[in-house]
mmCIF file of C-alpha atoms in Angstrom:
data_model
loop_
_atom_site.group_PDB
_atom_site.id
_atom_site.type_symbol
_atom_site.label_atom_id
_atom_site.label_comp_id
_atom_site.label_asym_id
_atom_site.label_seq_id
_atom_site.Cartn_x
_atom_site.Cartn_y
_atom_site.Cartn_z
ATOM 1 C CA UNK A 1 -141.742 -23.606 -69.996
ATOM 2 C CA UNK A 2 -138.928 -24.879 -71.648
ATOM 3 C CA UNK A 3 -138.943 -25.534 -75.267
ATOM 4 C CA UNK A 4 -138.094 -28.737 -76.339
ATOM 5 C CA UNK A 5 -136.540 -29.989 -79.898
ATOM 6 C CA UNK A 6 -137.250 -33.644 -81.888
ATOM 7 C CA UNK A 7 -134.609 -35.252 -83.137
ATOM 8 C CA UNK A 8 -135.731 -38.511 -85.390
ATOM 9 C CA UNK A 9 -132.595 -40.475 -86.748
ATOM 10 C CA UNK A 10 -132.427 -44.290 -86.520
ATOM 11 C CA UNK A 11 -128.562 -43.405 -86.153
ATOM 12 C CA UNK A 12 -127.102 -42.728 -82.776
ATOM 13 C CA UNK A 13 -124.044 -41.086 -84.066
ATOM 14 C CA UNK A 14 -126.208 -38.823 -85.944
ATOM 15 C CA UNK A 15 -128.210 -37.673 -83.109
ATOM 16 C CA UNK A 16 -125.180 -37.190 -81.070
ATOM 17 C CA UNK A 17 -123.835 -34.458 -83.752
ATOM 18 C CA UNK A 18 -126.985 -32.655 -83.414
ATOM 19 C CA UNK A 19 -127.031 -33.082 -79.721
ATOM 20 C CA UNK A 20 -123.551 -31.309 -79.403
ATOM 21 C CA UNK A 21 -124.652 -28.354 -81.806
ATOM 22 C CA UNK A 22 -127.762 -27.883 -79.558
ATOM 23 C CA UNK A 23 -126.021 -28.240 -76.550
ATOM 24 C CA UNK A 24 -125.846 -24.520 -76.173
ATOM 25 C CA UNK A 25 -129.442 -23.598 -76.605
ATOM 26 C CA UNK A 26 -132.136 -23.986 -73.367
ATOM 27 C CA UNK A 27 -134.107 -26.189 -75.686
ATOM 28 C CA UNK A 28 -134.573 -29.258 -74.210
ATOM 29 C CA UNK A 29 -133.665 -32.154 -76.852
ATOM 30 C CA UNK A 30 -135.520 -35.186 -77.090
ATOM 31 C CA UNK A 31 -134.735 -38.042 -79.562
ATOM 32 C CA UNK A 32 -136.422 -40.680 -81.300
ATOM 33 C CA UNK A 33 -135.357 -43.500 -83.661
ATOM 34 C CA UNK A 34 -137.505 -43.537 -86.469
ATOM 35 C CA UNK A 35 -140.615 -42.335 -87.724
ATOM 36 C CA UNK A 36 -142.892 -44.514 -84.993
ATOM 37 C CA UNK A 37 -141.169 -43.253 -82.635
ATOM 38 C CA UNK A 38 -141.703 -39.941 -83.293
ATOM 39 C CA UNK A 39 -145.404 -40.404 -83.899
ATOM 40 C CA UNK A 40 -145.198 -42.197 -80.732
ATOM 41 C CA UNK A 41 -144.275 -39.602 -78.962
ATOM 42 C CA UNK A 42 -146.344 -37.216 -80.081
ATOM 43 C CA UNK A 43 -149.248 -38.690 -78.977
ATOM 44 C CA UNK A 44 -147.800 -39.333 -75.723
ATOM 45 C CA UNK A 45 -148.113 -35.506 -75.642
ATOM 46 C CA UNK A 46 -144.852 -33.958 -76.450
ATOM 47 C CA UNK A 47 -145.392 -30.341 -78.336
ATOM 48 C CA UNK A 48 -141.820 -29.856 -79.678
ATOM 49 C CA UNK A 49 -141.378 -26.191 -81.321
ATOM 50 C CA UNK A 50 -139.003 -28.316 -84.378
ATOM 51 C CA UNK A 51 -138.483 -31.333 -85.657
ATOM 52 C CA UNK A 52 -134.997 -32.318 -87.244
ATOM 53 C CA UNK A 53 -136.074 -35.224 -89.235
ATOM 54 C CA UNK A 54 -134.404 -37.773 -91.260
ATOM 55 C CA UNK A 55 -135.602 -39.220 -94.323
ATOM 56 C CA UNK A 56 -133.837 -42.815 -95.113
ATOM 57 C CA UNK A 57 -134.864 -44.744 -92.032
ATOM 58 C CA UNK A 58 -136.012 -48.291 -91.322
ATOM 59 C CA UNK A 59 -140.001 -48.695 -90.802
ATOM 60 C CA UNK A 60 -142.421 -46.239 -91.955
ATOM 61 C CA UNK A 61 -139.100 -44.003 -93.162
ATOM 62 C CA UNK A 62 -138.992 -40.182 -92.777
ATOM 63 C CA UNK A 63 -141.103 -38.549 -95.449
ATOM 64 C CA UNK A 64 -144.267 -40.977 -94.277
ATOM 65 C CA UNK A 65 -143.315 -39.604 -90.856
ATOM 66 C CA UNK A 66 -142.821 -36.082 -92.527
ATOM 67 C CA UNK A 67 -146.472 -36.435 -93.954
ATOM 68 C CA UNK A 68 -148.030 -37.781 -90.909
ATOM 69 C CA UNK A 69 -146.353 -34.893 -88.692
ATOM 70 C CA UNK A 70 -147.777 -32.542 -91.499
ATOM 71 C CA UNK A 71 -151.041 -33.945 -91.014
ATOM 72 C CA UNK A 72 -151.071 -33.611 -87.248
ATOM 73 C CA UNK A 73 -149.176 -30.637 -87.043
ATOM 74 C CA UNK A 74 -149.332 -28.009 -90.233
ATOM 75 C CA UNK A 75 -147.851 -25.287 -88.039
ATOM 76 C CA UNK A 76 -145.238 -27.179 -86.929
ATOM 77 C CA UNK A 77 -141.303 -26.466 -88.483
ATOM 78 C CA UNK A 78 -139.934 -29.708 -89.445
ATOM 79 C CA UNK A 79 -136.589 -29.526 -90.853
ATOM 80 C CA UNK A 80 -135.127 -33.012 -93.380
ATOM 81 C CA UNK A 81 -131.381 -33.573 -92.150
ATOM 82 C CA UNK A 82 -130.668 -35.744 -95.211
ATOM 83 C CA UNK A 83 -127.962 -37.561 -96.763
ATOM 84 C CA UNK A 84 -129.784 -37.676 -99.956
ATOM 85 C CA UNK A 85 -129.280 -34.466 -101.522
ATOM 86 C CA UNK A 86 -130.653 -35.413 -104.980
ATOM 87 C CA UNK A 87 -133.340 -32.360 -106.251
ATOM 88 C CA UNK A 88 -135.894 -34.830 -106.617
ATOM 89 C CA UNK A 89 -135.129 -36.235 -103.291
ATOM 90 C CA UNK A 90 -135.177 -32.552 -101.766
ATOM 91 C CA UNK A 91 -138.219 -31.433 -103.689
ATOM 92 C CA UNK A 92 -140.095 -34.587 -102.888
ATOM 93 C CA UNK A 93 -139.510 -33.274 -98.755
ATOM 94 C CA UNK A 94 -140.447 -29.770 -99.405
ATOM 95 C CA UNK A 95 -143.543 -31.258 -101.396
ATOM 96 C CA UNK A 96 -144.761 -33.231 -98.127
ATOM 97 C CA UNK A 97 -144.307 -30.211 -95.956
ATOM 98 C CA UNK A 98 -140.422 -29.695 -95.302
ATOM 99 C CA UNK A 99 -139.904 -26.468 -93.853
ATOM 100 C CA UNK A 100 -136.175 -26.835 -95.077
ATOM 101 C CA UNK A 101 -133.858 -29.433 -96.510
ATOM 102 C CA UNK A 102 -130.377 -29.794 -94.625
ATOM 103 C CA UNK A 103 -127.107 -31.818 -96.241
ATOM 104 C CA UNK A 104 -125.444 -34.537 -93.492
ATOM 105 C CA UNK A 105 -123.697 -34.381 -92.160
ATOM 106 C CA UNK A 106 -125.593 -31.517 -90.076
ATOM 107 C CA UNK A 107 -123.133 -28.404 -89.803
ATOM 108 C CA UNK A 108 -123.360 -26.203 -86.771
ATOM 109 C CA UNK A 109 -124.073 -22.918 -89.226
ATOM 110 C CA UNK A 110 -126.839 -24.567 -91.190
ATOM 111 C CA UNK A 111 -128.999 -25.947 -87.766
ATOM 112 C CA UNK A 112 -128.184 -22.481 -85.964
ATOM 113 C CA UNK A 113 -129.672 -20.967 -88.651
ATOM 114 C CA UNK A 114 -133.168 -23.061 -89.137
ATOM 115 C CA UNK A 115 -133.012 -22.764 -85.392
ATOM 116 C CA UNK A 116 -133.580 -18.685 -86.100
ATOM 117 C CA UNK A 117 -135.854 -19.278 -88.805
ATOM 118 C CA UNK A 118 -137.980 -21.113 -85.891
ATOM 119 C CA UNK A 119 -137.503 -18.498 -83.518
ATOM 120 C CA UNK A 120 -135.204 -20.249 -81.381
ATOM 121 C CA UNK A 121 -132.162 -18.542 -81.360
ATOM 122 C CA UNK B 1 -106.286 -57.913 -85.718
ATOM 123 C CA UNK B 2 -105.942 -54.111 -84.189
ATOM 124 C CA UNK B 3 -109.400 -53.288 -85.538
ATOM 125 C CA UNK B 4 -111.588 -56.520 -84.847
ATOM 126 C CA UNK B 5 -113.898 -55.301 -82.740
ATOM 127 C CA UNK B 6 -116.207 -52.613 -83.577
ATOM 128 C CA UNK B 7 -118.993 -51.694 -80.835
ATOM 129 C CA UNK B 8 -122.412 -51.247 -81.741
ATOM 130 C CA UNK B 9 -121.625 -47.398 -81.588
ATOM 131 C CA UNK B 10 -118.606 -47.709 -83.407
ATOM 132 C CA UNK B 11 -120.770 -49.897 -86.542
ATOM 133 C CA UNK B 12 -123.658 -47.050 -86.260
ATOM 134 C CA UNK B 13 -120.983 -44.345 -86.838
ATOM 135 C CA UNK B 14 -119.984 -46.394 -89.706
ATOM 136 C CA UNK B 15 -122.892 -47.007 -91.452
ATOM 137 C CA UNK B 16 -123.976 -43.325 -91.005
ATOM 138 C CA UNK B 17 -120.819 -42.130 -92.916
ATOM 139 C CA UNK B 18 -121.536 -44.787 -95.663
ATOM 140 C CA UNK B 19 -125.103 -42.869 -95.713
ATOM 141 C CA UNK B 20 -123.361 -39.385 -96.351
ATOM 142 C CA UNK B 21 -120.820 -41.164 -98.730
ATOM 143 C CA UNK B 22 -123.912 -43.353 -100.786
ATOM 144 C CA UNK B 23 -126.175 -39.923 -100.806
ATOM 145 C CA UNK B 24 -123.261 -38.055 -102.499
ATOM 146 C CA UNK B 25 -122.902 -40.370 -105.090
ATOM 147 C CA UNK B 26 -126.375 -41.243 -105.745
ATOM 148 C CA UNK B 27 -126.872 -36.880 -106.342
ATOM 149 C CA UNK B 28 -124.290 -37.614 -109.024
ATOM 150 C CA UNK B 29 -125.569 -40.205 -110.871
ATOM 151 C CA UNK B 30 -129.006 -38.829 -110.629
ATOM 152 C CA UNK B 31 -127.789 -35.802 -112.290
ATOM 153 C CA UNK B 32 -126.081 -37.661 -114.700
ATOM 154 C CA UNK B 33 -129.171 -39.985 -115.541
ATOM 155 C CA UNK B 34 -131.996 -37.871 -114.767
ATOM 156 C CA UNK B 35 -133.742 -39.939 -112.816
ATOM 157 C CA UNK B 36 -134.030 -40.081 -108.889
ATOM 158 C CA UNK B 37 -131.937 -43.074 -107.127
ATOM 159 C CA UNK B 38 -133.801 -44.536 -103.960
ATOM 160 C CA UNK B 39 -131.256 -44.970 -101.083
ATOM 161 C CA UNK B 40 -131.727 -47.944 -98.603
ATOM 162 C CA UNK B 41 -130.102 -47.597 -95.179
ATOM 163 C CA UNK B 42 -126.691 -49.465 -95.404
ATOM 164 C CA UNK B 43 -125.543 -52.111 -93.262
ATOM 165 C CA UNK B 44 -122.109 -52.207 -91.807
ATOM 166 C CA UNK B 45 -121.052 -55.851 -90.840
ATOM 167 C CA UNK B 46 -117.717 -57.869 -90.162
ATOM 168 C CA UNK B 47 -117.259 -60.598 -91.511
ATOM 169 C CA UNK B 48 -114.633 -62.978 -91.509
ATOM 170 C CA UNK B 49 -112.372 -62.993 -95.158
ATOM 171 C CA UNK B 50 -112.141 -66.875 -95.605
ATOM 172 C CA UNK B 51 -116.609 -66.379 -95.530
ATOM 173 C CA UNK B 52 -116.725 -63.568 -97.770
ATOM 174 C CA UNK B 53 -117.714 -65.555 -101.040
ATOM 175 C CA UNK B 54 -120.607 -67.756 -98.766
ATOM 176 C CA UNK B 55 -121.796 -64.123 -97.144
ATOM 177 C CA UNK B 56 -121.957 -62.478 -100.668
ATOM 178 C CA UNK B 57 -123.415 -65.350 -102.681
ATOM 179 C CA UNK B 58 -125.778 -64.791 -100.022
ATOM 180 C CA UNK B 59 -126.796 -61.703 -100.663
ATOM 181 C CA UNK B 60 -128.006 -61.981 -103.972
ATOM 182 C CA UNK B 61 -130.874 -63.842 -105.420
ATOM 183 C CA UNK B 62 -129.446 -65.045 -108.737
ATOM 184 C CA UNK B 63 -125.654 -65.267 -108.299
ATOM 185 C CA UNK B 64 -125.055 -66.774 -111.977
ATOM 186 C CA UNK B 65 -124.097 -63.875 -114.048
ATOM 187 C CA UNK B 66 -122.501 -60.340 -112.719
ATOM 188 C CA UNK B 67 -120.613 -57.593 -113.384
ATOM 189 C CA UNK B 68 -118.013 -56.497 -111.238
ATOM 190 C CA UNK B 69 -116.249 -53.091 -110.818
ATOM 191 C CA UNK B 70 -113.600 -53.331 -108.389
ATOM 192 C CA UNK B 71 -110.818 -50.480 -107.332
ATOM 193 C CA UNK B 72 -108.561 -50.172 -104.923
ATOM 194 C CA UNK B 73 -108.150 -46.931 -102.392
ATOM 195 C CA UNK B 74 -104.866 -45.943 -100.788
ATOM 196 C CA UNK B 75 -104.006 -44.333 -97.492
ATOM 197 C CA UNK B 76 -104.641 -44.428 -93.995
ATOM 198 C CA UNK B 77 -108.312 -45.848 -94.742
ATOM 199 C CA UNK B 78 -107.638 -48.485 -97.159
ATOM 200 C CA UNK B 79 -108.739 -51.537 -99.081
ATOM 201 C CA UNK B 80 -110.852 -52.413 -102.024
ATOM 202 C CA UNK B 81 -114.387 -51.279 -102.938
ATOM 203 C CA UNK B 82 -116.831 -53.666 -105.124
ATOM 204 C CA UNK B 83 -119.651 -52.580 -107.038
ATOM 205 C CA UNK B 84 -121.567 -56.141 -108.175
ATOM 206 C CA UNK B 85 -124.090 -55.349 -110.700
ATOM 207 C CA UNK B 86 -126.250 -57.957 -112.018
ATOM 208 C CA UNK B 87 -125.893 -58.290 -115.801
ATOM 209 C CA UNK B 88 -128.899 -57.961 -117.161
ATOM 210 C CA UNK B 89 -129.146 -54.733 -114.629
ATOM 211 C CA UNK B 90 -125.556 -53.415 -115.764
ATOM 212 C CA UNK B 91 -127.314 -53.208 -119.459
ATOM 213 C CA UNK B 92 -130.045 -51.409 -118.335
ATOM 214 C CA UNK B 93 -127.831 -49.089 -116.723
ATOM 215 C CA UNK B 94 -125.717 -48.751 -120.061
ATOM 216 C CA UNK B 95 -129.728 -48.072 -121.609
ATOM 217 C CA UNK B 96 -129.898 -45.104 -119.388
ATOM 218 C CA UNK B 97 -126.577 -43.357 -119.031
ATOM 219 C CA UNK B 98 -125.652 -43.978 -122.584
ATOM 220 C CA UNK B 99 -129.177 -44.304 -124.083
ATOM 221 C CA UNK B 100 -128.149 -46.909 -126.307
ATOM 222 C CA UNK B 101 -130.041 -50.309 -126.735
ATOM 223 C CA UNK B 102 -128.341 -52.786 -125.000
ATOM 224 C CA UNK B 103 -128.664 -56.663 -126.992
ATOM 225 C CA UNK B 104 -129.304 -58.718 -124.326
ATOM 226 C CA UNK B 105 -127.625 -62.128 -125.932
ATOM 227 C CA UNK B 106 -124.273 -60.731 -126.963
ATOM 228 C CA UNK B 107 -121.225 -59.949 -124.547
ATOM 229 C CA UNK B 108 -120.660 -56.663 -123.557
ATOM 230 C CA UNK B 109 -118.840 -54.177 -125.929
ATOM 231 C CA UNK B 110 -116.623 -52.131 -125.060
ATOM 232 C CA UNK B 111 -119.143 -48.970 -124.028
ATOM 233 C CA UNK B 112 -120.772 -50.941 -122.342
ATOM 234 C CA UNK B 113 -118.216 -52.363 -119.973
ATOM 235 C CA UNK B 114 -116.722 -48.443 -119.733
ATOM 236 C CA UNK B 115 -120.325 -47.437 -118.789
ATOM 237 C CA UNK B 116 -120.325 -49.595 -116.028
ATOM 238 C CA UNK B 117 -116.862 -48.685 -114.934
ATOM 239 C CA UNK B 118 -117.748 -45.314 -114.658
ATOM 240 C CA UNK B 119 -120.897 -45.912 -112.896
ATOM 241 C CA UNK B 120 -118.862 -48.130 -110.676
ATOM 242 C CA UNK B 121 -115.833 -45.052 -110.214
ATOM 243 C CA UNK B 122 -119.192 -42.336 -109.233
ATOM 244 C CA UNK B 123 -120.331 -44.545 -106.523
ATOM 245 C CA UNK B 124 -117.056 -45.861 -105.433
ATOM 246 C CA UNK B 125 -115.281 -42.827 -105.430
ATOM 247 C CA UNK B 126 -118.235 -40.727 -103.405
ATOM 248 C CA UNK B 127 -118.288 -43.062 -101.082
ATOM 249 C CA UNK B 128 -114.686 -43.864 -100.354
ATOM 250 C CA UNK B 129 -113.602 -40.501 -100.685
ATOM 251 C CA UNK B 130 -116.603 -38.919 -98.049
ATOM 252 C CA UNK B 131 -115.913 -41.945 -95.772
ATOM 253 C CA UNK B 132 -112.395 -41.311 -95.671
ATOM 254 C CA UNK B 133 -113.014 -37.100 -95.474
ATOM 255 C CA UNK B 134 -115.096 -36.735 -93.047
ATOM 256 C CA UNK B 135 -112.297 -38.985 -90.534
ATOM 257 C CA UNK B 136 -109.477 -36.794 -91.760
ATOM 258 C CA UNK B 137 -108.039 -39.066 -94.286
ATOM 259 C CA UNK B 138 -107.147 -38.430 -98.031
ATOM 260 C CA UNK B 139 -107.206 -41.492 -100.419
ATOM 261 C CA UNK B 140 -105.797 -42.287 -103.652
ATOM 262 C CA UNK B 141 -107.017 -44.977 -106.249
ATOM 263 C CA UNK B 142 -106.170 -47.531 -108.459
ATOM 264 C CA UNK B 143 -107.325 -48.128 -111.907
ATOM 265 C CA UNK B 144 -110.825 -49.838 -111.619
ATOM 266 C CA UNK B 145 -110.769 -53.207 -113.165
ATOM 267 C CA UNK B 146 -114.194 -55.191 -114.535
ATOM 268 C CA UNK B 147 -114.635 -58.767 -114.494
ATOM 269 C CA UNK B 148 -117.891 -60.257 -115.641
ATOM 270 C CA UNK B 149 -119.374 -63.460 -114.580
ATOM 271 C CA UNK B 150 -121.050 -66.154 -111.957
ATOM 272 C CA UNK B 151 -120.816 -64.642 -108.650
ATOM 273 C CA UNK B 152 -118.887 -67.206 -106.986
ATOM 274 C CA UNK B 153 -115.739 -68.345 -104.752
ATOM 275 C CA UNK B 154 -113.545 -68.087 -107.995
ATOM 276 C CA UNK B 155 -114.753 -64.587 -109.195
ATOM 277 C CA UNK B 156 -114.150 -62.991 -105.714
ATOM 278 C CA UNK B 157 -111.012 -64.440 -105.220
ATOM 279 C CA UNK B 158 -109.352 -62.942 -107.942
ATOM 280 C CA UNK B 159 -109.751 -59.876 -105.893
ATOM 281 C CA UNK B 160 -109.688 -60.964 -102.022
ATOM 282 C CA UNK B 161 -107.230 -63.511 -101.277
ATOM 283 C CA UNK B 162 -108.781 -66.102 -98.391
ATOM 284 C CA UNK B 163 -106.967 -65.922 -95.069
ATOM 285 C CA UNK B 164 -107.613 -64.830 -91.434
ATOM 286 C CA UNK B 165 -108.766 -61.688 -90.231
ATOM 287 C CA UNK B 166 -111.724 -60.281 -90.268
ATOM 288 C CA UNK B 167 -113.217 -57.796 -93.578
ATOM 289 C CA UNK B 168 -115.381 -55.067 -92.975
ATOM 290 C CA UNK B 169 -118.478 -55.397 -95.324
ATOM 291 C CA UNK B 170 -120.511 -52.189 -95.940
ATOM 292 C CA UNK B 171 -123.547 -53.076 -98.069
ATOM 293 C CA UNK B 172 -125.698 -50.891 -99.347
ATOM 294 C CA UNK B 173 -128.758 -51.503 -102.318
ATOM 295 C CA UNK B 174 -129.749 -49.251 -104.524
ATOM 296 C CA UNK B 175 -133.057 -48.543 -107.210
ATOM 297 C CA UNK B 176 -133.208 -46.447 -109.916
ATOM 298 C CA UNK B 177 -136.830 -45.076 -110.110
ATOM 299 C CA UNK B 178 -138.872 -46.426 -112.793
ATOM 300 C CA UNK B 179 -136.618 -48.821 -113.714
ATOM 301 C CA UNK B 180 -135.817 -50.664 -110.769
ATOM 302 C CA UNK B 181 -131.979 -51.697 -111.239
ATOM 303 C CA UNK B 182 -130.301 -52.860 -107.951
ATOM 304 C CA UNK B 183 -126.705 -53.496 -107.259
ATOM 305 C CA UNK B 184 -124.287 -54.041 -104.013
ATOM 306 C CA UNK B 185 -121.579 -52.248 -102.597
ATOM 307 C CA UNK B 186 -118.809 -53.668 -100.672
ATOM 308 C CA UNK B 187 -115.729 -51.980 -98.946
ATOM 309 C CA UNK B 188 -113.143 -54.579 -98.161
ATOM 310 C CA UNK B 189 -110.044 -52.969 -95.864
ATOM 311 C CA UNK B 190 -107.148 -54.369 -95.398
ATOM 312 C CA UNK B 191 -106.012 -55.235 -91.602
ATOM 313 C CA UNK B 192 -104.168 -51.806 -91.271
ATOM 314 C CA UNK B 193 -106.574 -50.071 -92.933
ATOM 315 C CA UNK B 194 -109.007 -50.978 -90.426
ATOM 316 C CA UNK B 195 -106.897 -50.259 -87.551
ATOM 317 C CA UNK B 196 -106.938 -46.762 -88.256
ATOM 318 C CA UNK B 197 -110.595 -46.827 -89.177
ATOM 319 C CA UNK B 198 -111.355 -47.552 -85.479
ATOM 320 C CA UNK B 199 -109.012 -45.195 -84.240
ATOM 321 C CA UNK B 200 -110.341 -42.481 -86.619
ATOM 322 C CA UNK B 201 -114.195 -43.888 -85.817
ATOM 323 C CA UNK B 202 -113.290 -43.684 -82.120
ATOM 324 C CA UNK B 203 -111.842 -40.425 -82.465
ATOM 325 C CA UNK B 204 -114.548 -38.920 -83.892
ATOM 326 C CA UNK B 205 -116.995 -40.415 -81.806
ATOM 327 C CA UNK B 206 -114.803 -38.569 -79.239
ATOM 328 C CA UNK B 207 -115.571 -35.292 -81.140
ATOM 329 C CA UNK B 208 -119.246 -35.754 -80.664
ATOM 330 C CA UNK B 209 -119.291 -35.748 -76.790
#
């Protein structure tokens, strides 16, 4: 079965970048808008294998969604794509279960490699 | 106006660059304060010049007494940039970065209004200059300049001068934990500068399919 990826960014452009450094990979990519919708598809039985996630979004925002995932999830890699790269910021996303803390904009190098650390490339 | 019309793709693109550009300069001034700055997601928006003063008075609860940083940025991607700090949250700011006690009933001295300028040049310049790298641009700046006062028609055009066209307004709020400061940021191009902000927007966007 093919392994699928979650993408949560409420901006398009965003998930586009990390669409096109994916592209390459037989992961099947599947994207969500915010935290709700991640959530919400989740329960509609998606199993991704990891979760790019980003934190400052509309709604519930991404570490409530990071916590909630952690919650549902613990096994599950979830990876902050971030803008805000302040240590507390960063250490407030490991804290609620961050597997890693990415800079935006996402760089090919950087998502190839937490793809390895996931043992998907 | 070459650059008008932004699509709703073309605004997200913007706003997410403002989000790289805002989180840089929100790292610095953390590290500069110690304390952790909470980031809103920014809003990109056009809105005609000759509206500007309504759209900002707008924006802010208590228009009657701010502080103003504004600069200028030169090349391909160019225009002004306006920090607008209410006053009472300017001296609070002063309280933290230069841990002096701020009187609250006497004008600002001169630390104070050089505290705020350089608050104003961390943001401003992070933001400007990531904006402007990540579309290939490099940009130059003028001295920033302070004004202090009601937020009103007057005040903001000292700096934008009412006529047609259209402005490109990219807000963004800010908190400083525990102490709860907020402030605005505008970017204001100028008509060329945001003809080749569409083009390089566009371009980009290219990039990503």
């Amino acid at each position: 079965m093919e392994r699928s990826v979650l993408v949560v960014d409420d901006s398009v452009v965003a998930r586009m970048g990390m669409k096109k450094i994916l592209k390459g990979f037989p992961l099947a990519v599947v994207e969500a808008s915010s935290g709700e919708d991640a959530l919400a598809s989740l329960e509609a039985g998606l199993d991704p294998s990891l979760v790019f996630l980003d934190l400052t979004m509309p709604g519930m925002g991404g570490l409530n969604a990071l916590r909630e995932l952690r919650r549902r999830k613990p096994d599950l890699p979830v990876v902050v794509v971030t803008a805000d790269i302040q240590k507390a910021t960063i250490q407030e996303a490991l804290e609620a279960g961050a597997t890693e803390v990415l800079p935006k904009p996402a760089e090919g190098g950087a998502v190839l490699g937490a793809l390895a650390r996931a043992g998907l490339a | 106006m070459s650059g008008s019309s932004f699509d709703t793709l073309e605004l997200d693109a913007l706003k997410e660059l403002m989000n790289v550009g805002f989180g840089r300069a929100a790292a610095t001034l953390s590290e500069l304060m110690d304390l952790h700055v909470v980031l809103s997601v920014p809003r990109v928006e056009l809105v005609p010049i000759g509206e500007l003063a309504s759209y900002v008075a707008n924006e802010v609860d208590d228009p009657k007494s701010f502080n103003v940083v504004e600069q200028f940025f030169l090349g391909k991607f160019e225009g002004s940039s306006f920090l607008l700090l209410p006053e009472e949250e300017g001296r609070r700011l002063v309280e933290m970065l230069a841990g002096e006690d701020a009187d609250a009933d006497s004008p600002l001295d001169s630390l104070e209004r050089d505290t705020i300028i350089e608050i104003g040049n961390i943001i401003i310049g992070a933001c400007v200059s990531k904006v402007a790298e990540l579309l290939g641009d490099v940009v130059t700046y003028r001295p920033p300049r302070f004004a202090t006062g009601a937020l009103d028609r007057e005040l903001l055009e000292r700096y934008v001068k009412p006529g047609p066209g259209m402005a490109l307004v990219m807000k963004t709020l800010f908190r400083f934990e525990r102490r709860d400061v907020f402030g605005l940021l505008f970017l204001v191009t100028t008509d060329s500068g945001l003809g080749w902000l569409k083009r390089a927007v566009s371009s980009w966007l290219e990039s990503l399919s």
